[in-house]
Coordinates of C-alpha atoms and ligand atoms in Angstrom, one line a residue:
X1 CA 71.3 -24.4 -34.4
X2 CA 69.1 -21.5 -35.6
X3 CA 67.6 -19.2 -33.0
X4 CA 64.1 -17.8 -33.7
X5 CA 62.7 -15.2 -31.4
X6 CA 59.3 -16.0 -30.0
X7 CA 57.8 -12.5 -29.8
X8 CA 56.0 -9.7 -31.6
X9 CA 57.9 -7.1 -29.6
X10 CA 59.6 -5.0 -32.4
X11 CA 62.2 -3.3 -30.1
X12 CA 63.3 -6.6 -28.6
X13 CA 63.5 -8.3 -32.0
X14 CA 65.6 -5.4 -33.4
X15 CA 68.0 -5.6 -30.5
X16 CA 68.5 -9.4 -30.6
X17 CA 68.8 -9.3 -34.4
X18 CA 71.6 -6.7 -34.2
X19 CA 73.5 -9.2 -31.9
X20 CA 73.3 -11.9 -34.6
X21 CA 71.0 -14.1 -32.4
X22 CA 67.8 -13.9 -34.5
X23 CA 67.5 -16.1 -37.6
X24 CA 63.7 -15.9 -37.7
X25 CA 60.7 -15.0 -35.6
X26 CA 57.5 -16.8 -34.4
X27 CA 54.4 -15.1 -33.4
X28 CA 50.9 -16.2 -32.3
X29 CA 47.7 -14.5 -31.4
X30 CA 48.6 -14.3 -27.7
X31 CA 52.0 -12.7 -28.5
X32 CA 50.2 -10.2 -30.8
X33 CA 47.7 -9.4 -28.0
X34 CA 50.6 -8.8 -25.6
X35 CA 51.9 -6.0 -27.8
X36 CA 48.4 -4.5 -28.0
X37 CA 48.7 -3.9 -31.8
X38 CA 45.6 -4.5 -33.8
X39 CA 47.4 -3.9 -37.2
X40 CA 48.9 -7.4 -37.1
X41 CA 49.8 -7.6 -40.8
X42 CA 51.8 -4.4 -40.4
X43 CA 53.5 -5.8 -37.4
X44 CA 54.5 -8.9 -39.4
X45 CA 55.7 -6.8 -42.3
X46 CA 57.9 -4.7 -40.0
X47 CA 59.3 -7.9 -38.4
X48 CA 60.1 -9.3 -41.9
X49 CA 61.9 -6.1 -42.8
X50 CA 64.1 -6.3 -39.7
X51 CA 64.8 -10.0 -39.7
X52 CA 65.1 -11.0 -43.4
X53 CA 64.4 -14.6 -42.4
X54 CA 61.4 -16.8 -41.7
X55 CA 58.6 -15.1 -39.8
X56 CA 55.6 -17.1 -38.7
X57 CA 52.1 -15.5 -38.5
X58 CA 49.3 -17.7 -37.3
X59 CA 45.9 -18.3 -38.9
X60 CA 42.8 -17.9 -36.6
X61 CA 40.2 -19.8 -38.7
X62 CA 39.3 -23.2 -37.4
X63 CA 38.0 -24.8 -40.6
X64 CA 40.4 -25.8 -43.4
X65 CA 38.9 -23.4 -46.1
X66 CA 39.2 -20.4 -43.8
X67 CA 42.8 -21.4 -42.8
X68 CA 43.7 -21.7 -46.4
X69 CA 42.4 -18.3 -47.5
X70 CA 43.8 -16.6 -44.3
X71 CA 47.1 -18.4 -44.9
X72 CA 47.3 -17.2 -48.5
X73 CA 46.7 -13.6 -47.2
X74 CA 49.4 -14.0 -44.6
X75 CA 51.9 -15.4 -47.2
X76 CA 51.3 -12.3 -49.4
X77 CA 52.5 -9.9 -46.6
X78 CA 56.2 -10.6 -47.4
X79 CA 58.3 -13.3 -49.1
X80 CA 59.7 -14.3 -45.6
X81 CA 56.3 -15.1 -44.2
X82 CA 55.6 -18.6 -42.9
X83 CA 52.0 -19.5 -42.2
X84 CA 51.4 -21.0 -38.8
X85 CA 48.6 -23.6 -38.7
X86 CA 47.3 -25.4 -35.6
X87 CA 47.8 -29.2 -35.8
X88 CA 44.2 -30.4 -35.9
X89 CA 42.5 -32.6 -38.5
X90 CA 41.3 -29.4 -40.3
X91 CA 44.7 -27.9 -39.9
X92 CA 46.3 -30.9 -41.7
X93 CA 44.1 -30.3 -44.7
X94 CA 45.1 -26.6 -44.8
X95 CA 48.8 -27.5 -44.3
X96 CA 48.8 -29.9 -47.3
X97 CA 46.9 -27.4 -49.5
X98 CA 49.2 -24.5 -48.6
X99 CA 52.4 -26.5 -49.0
X100 CA 51.2 -27.8 -52.4
X101 CA 51.0 -24.1 -53.5
X102 CA 54.6 -23.6 -52.4
X103 CA 53.6 -21.6 -49.2
X104 CA 55.9 -22.2 -46.2
X105 CA 54.0 -23.8 -43.3
X106 CA 54.8 -24.0 -39.6
X107 CA 52.6 -26.6 -37.8
X108 CA 51.9 -25.3 -34.3
X109 CA 50.5 -26.8 -31.0
X110 CA 52.2 -30.1 -31.5
X111 CA 52.3 -32.4 -28.4
X112 CA 52.9 -35.9 -29.8
X113 CA 55.0 -37.9 -32.2
X114 CA 52.0 -38.9 -34.3
X115 CA 51.1 -35.2 -34.8
X116 CA 54.7 -34.6 -35.9
X117 CA 54.6 -37.5 -38.3
X118 CA 51.4 -36.3 -39.9
X119 CA 52.8 -32.8 -40.2
X120 CA 55.9 -34.1 -42.1
X121 CA 53.6 -36.0 -44.5
X122 CA 51.8 -32.7 -45.4
X123 CA 55.0 -31.3 -46.7
X124 CA 55.1 -28.5 -44.1
X125 CA 58.5 -26.8 -43.7
X126 CA 58.4 -26.6 -39.9
X127 CA 56.9 -28.5 -36.9
X128 CA 56.6 -26.8 -33.5
X129 CA 56.4 -29.1 -30.5
X130 CA 55.6 -27.1 -27.3
X131 CA 58.1 -28.4 -24.7
X132 CA 57.2 -25.9 -21.8
X133 CA 53.5 -26.7 -21.9
X134 CA 54.2 -30.4 -21.8
X135 CA 56.5 -29.9 -18.8
X136 CA 53.7 -27.9 -17.2
X137 CA 51.4 -30.9 -17.2
X138 CA 54.0 -33.3 -15.8
X139 CA 55.2 -34.7 -19.2
X140 CA 58.7 -34.6 -20.5
X141 CA 58.8 -32.0 -23.3
X142 CA 62.4 -32.6 -24.3
X143 CA 61.8 -36.4 -24.6
X144 CA 59.2 -35.6 -27.3
X145 CA 61.9 -33.6 -29.2
X146 CA 64.3 -36.6 -29.0
X147 CA 61.5 -38.9 -30.4
X148 CA 60.6 -36.6 -33.2
X149 CA 64.3 -36.1 -34.2
X150 CA 64.6 -39.9 -34.3
X151 CA 61.5 -40.5 -36.3
X152 CA 62.3 -37.7 -38.8
X153 CA 65.9 -39.1 -39.2
X154 CA 64.5 -42.6 -39.8
X155 CA 62.6 -41.4 -42.9
X156 CA 64.7 -38.4 -43.9
X157 CA 61.8 -36.0 -43.6
X158 CA 62.8 -32.5 -44.5
X159 CA 60.5 -30.7 -42.1
X160 CA 62.6 -28.7 -39.6
X161 CA 61.9 -29.0 -35.9
X162 CA 61.3 -25.8 -34.0
X163 CA 61.5 -26.3 -30.3
X164 CA 58.7 -24.1 -29.0
X165 CA 57.3 -23.0 -25.7
X166 CA 60.9 -22.6 -24.5
X167 CA 61.0 -21.4 -20.9
X168 CA 64.6 -21.6 -19.6
X169 CA 68.3 -22.1 -20.7
X170 CA 68.2 -25.9 -20.3
X171 CA 65.5 -26.1 -23.0
X172 CA 68.1 -24.5 -25.3
X173 CA 71.0 -26.7 -24.2
X174 CA 68.9 -29.9 -24.7
X175 CA 67.6 -28.7 -28.1
X176 CA 71.2 -28.3 -29.3
X177 CA 72.3 -31.7 -27.8
X178 CA 69.3 -33.5 -29.5
X179 CA 70.1 -31.8 -32.8
X180 CA 66.8 -29.9 -33.2
X181 CA 67.1 -27.5 -36.1
X182 CA 65.7 -24.4 -34.4
X183 CA 64.7 -23.2 -30.9
X184 CA 62.2 -20.3 -30.8
X185 CA 63.2 -18.4 -27.7
X186 CA 61.4 -15.6 -25.8
X187 CA 63.5 -12.4 -25.6
X188 CA 63.6 -12.7 -21.8
X189 CA 65.5 -16.0 -22.0
X190 CA 68.3 -14.7 -24.3
X191 CA 70.2 -12.8 -21.5
X192 CA 69.9 -15.9 -19.3
X193 CA 71.9 -17.9 -21.9
X194 CA 75.0 -15.8 -21.4
X195 CA 74.7 -15.2 -17.6
X196 CA 77.2 -17.1 -15.4
X197 CA 78.2 -16.2 -11.8
X198 CA 81.8 -17.1 -12.5
X199 CA 81.9 -14.7 -15.4
X200 CA 80.6 -11.9 -13.1
X201 CA 83.0 -12.9 -10.3
X202 CA 85.9 -13.0 -12.7
X203 CA 85.1 -9.7 -14.3
X204 CA 84.7 -8.0 -10.9
X205 CA 88.2 -9.3 -9.9
X206 CA 89.7 -8.1 -13.1
X207 CA 88.2 -4.7 -12.7
X208 CA 89.4 -4.4 -9.1
X209 CA 93.0 -5.3 -10.1
X210 CA 92.8 -2.9 -13.0
X211 CA 91.7 -0.1 -10.6
X212 CA 94.6 -0.9 -8.3
X213 CA 97.1 -0.7 -11.2
X214 CA 95.6 2.7 -12.3
X215 CA 96.1 3.9 -8.7
X216 CA 99.8 2.9 -8.8
X217 CA 100.3 4.6 -12.2
X218 CA 98.7 7.9 -11.0
X219 CA 100.4 7.8 -7.5
Ligands
LIG1 C1 55.6 -21.2 -30.7 O1 55.7 -20.9 -31.9 C2 54.7 -20.5 -29.7 O2 54.5 -19.1 -30.1 C3 55.3 -20.4 -28.3 O3 56.6 -21.0 -28.3 C4 54.4 -20.8 -27.3 O4 55.0 -20.6 -26.0 P1 54.3 -20.6 -24.6 O5 53.9 -21.9 -24.2 O6 55.3 -20.0 -23.7 O7 53.1 -19.7 -24.8

């Protein structure tokens, strides 16, 4: 399974990339705003240089024509750019037009199987169902991933599933078990994936025994 990092935080992306845990990056207007950088194209270019993999930058227009021209501008930032388009009726028009021009598209804000089905038919490279936000309203985010995996498998759609709105380690475990292609993970969740109390306890015991042995050697 590929790991994308869901962030526009350059330092965090650099650190996680160096660990081999960053195959790509997803951003959105809120993540950009969090970093407080107004030169968003420069941020995306810098991320592409670091990651050398797919980097999603989101359009902000609401009509298809505006999404298409914005998407073309975003695609020109770097060969690794993926244009993130909201999954609305207008968004579907833009996805199909951009995909027809060979521009890589990531359909965002997906909350249903039908939305995912429509996205695949536009020829978009990626679909991003938001699991955390579904959980937040009392729905089962990971059940949606299972359904989309099944539907895409039924028809051999090539659109890759990015599990988005990941909030905790179980979202990553379930993504892998369900065979999702990618999970886009906030930097804060990465350390939680490795943490285990038995690892910490075992390491503390090893260090204590090692210290005793050193004491014997020196005494
Ligand atoms: C996906 O590409 C989005 O940027 C992201 O996963 C949204 O996550 P949130 O629901 O935590 O804002």
